[in-house]
Coordinates of C-alpha atoms and ligand atoms in Angstrom, one line a residue:
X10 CA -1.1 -75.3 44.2
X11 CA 0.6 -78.7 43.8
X12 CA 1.7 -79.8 40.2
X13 CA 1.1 -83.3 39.5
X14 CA 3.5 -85.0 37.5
X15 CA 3.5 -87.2 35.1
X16 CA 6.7 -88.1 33.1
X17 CA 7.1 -88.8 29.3
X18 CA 8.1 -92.1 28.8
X19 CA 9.4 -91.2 25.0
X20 CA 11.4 -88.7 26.0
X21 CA 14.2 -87.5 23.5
X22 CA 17.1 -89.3 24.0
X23 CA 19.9 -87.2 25.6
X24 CA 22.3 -87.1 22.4
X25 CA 19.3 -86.0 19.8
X26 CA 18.6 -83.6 22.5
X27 CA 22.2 -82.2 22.7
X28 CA 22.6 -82.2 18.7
X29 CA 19.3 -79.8 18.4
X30 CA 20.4 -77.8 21.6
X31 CA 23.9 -77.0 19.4
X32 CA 21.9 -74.9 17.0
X33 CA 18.1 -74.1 18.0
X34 CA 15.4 -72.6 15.3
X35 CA 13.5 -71.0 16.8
X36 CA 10.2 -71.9 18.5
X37 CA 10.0 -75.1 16.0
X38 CA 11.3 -77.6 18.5
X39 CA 9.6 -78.5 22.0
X40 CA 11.0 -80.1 25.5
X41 CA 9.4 -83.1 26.8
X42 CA 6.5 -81.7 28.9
X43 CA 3.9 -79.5 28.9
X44 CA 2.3 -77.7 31.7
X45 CA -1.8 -77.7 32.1
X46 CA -3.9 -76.2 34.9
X47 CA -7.8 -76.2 34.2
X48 CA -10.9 -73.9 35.0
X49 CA -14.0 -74.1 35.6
X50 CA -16.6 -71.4 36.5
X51 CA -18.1 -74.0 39.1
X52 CA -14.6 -74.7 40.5
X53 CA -12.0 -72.5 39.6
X54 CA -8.4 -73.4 39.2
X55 CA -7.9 -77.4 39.5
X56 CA -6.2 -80.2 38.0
X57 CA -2.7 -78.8 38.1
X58 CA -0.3 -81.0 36.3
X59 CA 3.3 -81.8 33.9
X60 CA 2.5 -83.9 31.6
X61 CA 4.1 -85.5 28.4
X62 CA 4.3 -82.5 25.6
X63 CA 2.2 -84.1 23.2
X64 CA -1.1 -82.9 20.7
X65 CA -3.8 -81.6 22.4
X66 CA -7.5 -83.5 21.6
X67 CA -9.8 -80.4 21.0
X68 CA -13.4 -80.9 20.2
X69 CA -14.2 -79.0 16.9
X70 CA -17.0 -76.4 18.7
X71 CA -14.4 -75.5 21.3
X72 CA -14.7 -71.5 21.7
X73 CA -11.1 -71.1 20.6
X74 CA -11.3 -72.3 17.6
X75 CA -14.3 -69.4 17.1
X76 CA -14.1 -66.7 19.0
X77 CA -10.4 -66.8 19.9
X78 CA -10.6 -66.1 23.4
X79 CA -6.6 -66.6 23.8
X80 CA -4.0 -64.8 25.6
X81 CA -0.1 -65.8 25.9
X82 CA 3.1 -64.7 27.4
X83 CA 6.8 -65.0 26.7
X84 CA 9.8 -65.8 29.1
X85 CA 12.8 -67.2 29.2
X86 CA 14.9 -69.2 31.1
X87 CA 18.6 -68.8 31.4
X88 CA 21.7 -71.2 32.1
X89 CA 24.5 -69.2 34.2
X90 CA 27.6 -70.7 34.0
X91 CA 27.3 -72.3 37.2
X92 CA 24.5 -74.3 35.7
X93 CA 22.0 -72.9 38.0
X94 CA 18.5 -71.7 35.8
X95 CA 16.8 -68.2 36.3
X96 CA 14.0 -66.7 35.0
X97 CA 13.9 -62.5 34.0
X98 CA 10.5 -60.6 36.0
X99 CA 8.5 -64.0 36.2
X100 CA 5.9 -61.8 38.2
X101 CA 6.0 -58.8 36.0
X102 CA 4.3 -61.4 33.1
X103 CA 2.1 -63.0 35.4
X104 CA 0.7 -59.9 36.3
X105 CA 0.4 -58.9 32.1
X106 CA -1.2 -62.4 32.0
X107 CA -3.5 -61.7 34.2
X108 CA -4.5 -58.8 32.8
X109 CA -4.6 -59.7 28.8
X110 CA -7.0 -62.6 30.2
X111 CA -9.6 -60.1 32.0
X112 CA -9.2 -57.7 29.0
X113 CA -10.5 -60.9 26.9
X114 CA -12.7 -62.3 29.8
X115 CA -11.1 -65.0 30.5
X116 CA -10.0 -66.5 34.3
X117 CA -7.0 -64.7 36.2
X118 CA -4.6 -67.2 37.0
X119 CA -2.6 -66.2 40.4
X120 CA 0.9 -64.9 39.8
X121 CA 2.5 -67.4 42.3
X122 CA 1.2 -70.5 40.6
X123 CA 1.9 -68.6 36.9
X124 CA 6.0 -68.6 38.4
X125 CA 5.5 -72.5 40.2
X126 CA 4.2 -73.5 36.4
X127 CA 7.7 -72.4 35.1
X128 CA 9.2 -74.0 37.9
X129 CA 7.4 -77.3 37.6
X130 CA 8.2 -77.9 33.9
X131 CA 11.8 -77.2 34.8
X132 CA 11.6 -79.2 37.4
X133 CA 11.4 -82.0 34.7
X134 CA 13.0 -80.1 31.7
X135 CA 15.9 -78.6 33.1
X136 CA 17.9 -80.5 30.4
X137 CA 16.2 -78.7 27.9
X138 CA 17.6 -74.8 29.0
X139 CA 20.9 -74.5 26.6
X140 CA 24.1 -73.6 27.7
X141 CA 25.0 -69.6 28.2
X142 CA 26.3 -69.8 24.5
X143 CA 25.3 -67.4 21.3
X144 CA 21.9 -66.4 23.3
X145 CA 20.9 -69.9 23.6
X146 CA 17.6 -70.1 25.8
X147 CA 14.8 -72.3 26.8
X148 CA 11.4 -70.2 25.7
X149 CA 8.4 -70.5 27.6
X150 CA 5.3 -69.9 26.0
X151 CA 2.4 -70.3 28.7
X152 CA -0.9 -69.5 27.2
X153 CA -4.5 -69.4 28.2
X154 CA -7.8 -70.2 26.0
X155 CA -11.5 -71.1 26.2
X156 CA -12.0 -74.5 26.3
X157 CA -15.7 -75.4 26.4
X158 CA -17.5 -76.8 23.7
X159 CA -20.1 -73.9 22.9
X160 CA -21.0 -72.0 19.6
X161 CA -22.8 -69.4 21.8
X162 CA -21.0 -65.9 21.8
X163 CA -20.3 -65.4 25.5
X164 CA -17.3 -65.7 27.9
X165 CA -16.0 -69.5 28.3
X166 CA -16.8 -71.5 31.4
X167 CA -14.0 -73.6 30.6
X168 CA -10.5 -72.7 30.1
X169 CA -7.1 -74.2 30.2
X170 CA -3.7 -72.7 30.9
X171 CA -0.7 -74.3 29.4
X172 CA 3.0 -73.7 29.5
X173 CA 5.3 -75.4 26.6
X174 CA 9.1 -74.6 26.4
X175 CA 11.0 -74.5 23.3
X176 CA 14.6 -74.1 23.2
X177 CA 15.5 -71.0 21.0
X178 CA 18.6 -69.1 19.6
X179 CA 18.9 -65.7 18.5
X180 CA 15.5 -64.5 17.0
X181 CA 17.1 -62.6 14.1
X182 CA 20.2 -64.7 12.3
X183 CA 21.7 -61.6 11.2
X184 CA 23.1 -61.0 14.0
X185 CA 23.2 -57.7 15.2
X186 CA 22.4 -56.5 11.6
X187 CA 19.8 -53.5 11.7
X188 CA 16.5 -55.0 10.6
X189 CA 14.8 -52.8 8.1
X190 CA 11.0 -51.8 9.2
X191 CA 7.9 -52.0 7.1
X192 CA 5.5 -48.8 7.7
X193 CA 2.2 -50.2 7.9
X194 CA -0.1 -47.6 6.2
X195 CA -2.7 -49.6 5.4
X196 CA -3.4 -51.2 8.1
X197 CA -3.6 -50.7 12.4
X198 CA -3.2 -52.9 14.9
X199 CA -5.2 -51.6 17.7
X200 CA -7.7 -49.0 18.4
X201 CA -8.5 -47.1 21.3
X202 CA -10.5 -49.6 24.3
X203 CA -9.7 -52.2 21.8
X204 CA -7.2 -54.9 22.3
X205 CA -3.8 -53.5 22.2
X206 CA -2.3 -53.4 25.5
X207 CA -3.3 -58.0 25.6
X208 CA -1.1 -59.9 24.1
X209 CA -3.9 -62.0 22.5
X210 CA -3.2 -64.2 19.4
X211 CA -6.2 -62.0 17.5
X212 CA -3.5 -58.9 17.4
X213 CA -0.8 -61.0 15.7
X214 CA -3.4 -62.0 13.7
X215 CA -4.5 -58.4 12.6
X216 CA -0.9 -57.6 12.0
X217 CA 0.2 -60.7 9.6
X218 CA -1.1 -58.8 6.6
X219 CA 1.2 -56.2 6.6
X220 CA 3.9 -58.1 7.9
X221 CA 3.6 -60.1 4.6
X222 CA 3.8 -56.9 2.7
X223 CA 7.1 -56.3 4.6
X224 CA 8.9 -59.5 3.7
X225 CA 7.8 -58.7 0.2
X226 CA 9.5 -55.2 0.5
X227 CA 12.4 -56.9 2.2
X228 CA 11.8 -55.9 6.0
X229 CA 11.6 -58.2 8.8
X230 CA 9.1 -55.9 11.2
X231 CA 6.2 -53.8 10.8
X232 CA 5.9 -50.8 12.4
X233 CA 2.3 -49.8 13.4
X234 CA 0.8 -46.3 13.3
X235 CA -2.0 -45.2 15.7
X236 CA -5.9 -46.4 14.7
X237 CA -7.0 -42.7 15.0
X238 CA -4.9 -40.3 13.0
X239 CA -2.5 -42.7 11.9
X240 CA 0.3 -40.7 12.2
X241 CA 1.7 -41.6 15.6
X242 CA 4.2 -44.2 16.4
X243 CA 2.9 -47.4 18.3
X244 CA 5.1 -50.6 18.1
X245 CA 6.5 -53.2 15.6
X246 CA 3.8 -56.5 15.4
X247 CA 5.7 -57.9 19.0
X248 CA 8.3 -55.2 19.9
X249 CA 8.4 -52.1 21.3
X250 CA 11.1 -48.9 19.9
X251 CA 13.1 -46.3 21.2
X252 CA 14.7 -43.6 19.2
X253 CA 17.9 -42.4 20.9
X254 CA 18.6 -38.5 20.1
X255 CA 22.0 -36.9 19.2
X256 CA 22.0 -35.0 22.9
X257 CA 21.6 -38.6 24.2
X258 CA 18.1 -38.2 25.4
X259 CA 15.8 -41.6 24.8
X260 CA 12.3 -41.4 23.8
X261 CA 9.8 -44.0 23.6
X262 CA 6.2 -44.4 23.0
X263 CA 4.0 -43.7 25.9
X264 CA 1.4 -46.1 26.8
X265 CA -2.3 -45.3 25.9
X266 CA -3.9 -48.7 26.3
X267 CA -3.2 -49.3 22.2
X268 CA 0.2 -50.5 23.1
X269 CA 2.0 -53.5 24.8
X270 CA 3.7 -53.1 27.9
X271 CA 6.0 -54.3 27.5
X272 CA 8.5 -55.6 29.9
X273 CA 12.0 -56.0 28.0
X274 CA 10.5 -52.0 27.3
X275 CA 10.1 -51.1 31.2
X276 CA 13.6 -52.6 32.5
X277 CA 15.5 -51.0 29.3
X278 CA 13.8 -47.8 30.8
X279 CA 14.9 -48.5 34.5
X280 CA 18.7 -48.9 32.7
X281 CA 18.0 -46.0 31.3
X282 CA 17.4 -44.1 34.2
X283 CA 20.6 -46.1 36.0
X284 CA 22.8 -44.2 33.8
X285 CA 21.1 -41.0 34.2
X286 CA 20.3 -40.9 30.9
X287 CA 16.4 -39.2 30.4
X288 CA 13.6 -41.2 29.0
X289 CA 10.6 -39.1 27.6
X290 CA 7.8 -41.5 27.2
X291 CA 5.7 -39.3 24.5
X292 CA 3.7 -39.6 21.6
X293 CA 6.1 -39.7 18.7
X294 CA 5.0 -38.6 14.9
X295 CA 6.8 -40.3 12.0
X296 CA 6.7 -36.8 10.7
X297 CA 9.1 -36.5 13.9
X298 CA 11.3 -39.4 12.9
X299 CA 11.5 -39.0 9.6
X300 CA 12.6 -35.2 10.0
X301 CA 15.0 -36.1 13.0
X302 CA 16.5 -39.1 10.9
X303 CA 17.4 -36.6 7.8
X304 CA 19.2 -33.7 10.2
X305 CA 21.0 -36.0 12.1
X306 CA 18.9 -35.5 15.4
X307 CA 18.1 -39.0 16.1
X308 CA 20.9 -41.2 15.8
X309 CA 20.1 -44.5 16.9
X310 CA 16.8 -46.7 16.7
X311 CA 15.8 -49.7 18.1
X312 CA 13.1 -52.4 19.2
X313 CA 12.9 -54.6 21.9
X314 CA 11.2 -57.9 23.4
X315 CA 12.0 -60.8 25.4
X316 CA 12.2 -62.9 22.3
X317 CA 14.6 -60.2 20.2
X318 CA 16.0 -58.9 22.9
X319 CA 17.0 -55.4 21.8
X320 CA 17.9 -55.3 17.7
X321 CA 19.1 -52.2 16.0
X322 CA 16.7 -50.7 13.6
X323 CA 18.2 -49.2 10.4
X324 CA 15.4 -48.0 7.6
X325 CA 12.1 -47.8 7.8
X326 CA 9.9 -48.2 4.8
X327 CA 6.7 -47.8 3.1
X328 CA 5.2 -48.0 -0.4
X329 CA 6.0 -43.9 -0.1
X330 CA 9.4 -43.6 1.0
X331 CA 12.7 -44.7 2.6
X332 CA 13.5 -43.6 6.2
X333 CA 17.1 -43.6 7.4
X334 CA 20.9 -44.4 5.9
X335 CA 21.9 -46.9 3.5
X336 CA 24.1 -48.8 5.4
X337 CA 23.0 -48.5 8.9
X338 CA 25.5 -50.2 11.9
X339 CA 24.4 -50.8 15.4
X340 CA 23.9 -48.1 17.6
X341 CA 26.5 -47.4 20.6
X342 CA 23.9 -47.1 23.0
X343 CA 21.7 -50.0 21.8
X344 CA 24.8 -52.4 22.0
X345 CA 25.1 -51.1 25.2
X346 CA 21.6 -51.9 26.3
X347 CA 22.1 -55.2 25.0
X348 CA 24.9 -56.6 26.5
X349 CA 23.9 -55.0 29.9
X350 CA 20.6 -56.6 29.9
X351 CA 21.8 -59.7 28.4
X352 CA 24.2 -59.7 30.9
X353 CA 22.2 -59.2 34.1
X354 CA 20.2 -62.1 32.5
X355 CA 23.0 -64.4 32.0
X356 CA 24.4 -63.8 35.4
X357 CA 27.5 -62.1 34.4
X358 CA 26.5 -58.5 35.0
X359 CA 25.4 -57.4 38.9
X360 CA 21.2 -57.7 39.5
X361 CA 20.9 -54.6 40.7
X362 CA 16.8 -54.7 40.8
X363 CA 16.5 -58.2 41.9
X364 CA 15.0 -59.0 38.6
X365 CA 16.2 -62.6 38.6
X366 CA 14.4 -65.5 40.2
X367 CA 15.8 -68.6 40.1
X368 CA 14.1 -72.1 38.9
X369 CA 16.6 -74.6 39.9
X370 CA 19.8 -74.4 41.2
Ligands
PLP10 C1 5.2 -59.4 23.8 C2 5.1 -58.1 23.0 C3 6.1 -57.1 23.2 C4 7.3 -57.2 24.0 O1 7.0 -57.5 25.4 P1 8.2 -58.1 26.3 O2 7.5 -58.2 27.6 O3 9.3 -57.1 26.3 O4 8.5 -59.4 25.7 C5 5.9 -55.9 22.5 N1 4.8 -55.7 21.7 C6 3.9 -56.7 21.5 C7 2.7 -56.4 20.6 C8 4.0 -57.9 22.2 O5 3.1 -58.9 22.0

């Protein structure tokens, strides 16, 4: 597919660029162009273009708006010292893209022209991907949604894909502070055959209710039980958690279609596996954590996502109890993790799995 493109004539001048590049928020500032491929039923894929980043005009019936027939990903793109920009398992999130959009019947978009998207807007907003300093990154954020103007309750036979790029520090500004986790108790964010396993906006969406009641308890995550007996670990609202044991086994989650697969989650278990270190991917209780947290048994917890990265976990919490140790450090293990993932990333630690492609050299 060839990308048509069409360059902002008010694009931010270079130094205002380079002052918000020092010290990126993030996801609140955008690079000059957008990405936008459209569908029809009649015609497919078409119309694939760069274009100016600017507001998009949306008619008010548009089936978004209603029914929210969305999916998204998240990727990033990396500056190596050399200048060159990669991009971490580009075909391992077109393929969830893919996927998410058929779960919410919507149009699969092929997994070459998902990678040529993040390609094309580089190919005009390569000045926007940071320099290998404090985690800096560019952010991609393709997305997908119904866009025909329809009030009827059936699949879309219009919809748009986008890609917008925002340039992003570290998602947490602690640091590597332990974020303290809010037990949702109240509250699921996925049922069996439901939704889980897309990453479709209507999930956040469920989950922004408890995460309110977290900030109010002074955690920065919630932590999500299972629909059906609710007392089995999922995930956090958009990241996925390992419990490292005192033997230095790993355990995380298995996936049951309620949970995001997720792909930070899959190559932390390929590392895992690299160092001979076993991963049992299981159901795990919080009657398990809870009890392996007060012996001693588990010793180091942690969630992880391409926009986090991997973060320490220190307490859990809920309106019932406190899970975990006052002052809780980073993990040996997680830090680990972190820096050798970061690291492959970056291009300062050896790609053993080819997981890097690059966007521009
Ligand atoms: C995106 C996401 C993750 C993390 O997936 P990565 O591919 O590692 O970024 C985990 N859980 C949920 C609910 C998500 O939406």
């Amino acid at each position: 597919m060839e990308f048509k493109i069409i360059k902002s004539d008010h694009a931010m001048p270079e130094s205002e660029r380079e002052a918000l590049l020092e010290n990126p928020a993030f996801g609140v500032n955008f690079s000059d162009h957008q990405v936008i491929i459209e569908w029809t039923k009649e015609d497919g894929w078409q119309n694939a273009r760069v274009e100016p980043y600017g507001p998009m005009l949306m008619d008010p019936s548009s089936a978004v708006l209603h029914y929210g027939q969305e999916v998204f990903e998240g990727i990033k793109a990396y500056r190596h010292q050399d200048g060159s920009i990669h991009t971490f398992r580009p075909t391992a999130n077109g393929a969830r893209l893919q996927k998410s959009a058929k779960r919410m019947a919507l149009p699969e978009l092929p997994i070459d022209v998902f990678v040529e998207s993040l390609r094309a807007l580089i190919s005009v907003d390569a000045a926007w991907v940071p320099k290998p300093v404090n985690e800096k990154t560019l952010y991609f954020r393709p997305f997908e949604i119904a866009a025909e103007n329809f009030l009827g309750v059936r699949a879309a036979h219009r919809a748009e894909y986008r890609v917008i790029a925002s340039p992003v520090g570290p998602y947490f500004t602690g640091g590597l502070k332990p974020v303290s986790i809010w037990i949702a108790l109240d509250s699921a964010r996925a049922g069996k055959y439901g939704t889980g396993e897309a990453k479709t906006g209507g999930n956040y969406a469920a989950s922004l209710i408890s995460q309110n009641e977290g900030y109010e308890n002074g955690c920065s995550q919630v932590l999500f039980l299972d629909a059906e007996t609710h007392t089995n670990i999922e995930e956090l609202g958009g990241m996925n958690v390992f419990f490292v044991y005192k033997d230095g086994h790993v355990v995380t989650p298995a996936l049951d279609g309620t949970i995001l697969r997720g792909i930070t989650r899959d190559s932390i278990i390929q590392l895992l596996k690299d160092k001979n270190i076993t991963v049992e991917e299981r159901t795990v209780t919080l009657a398990e954590v809870r009890e392996g947290y007060n012996s001693g048994e588990i010793k180091e917890v942690f969630a992880c996502g391409t926009a986090a990265v991997i973060t320490p976990v220190g307490q859990f919490k809920s309106r019932e109890e406190v899970i975990g140790p006052e002052d809780p450090q980073p993990g040996e293990l997680t830090t680990a993790l972190r820096e050798e993932l970061t690291g492959i990333q970056y291009g300062l630690v050896p790609d053993r799995h080819n997981w890097l492609v690059k966007l521009s050299s």
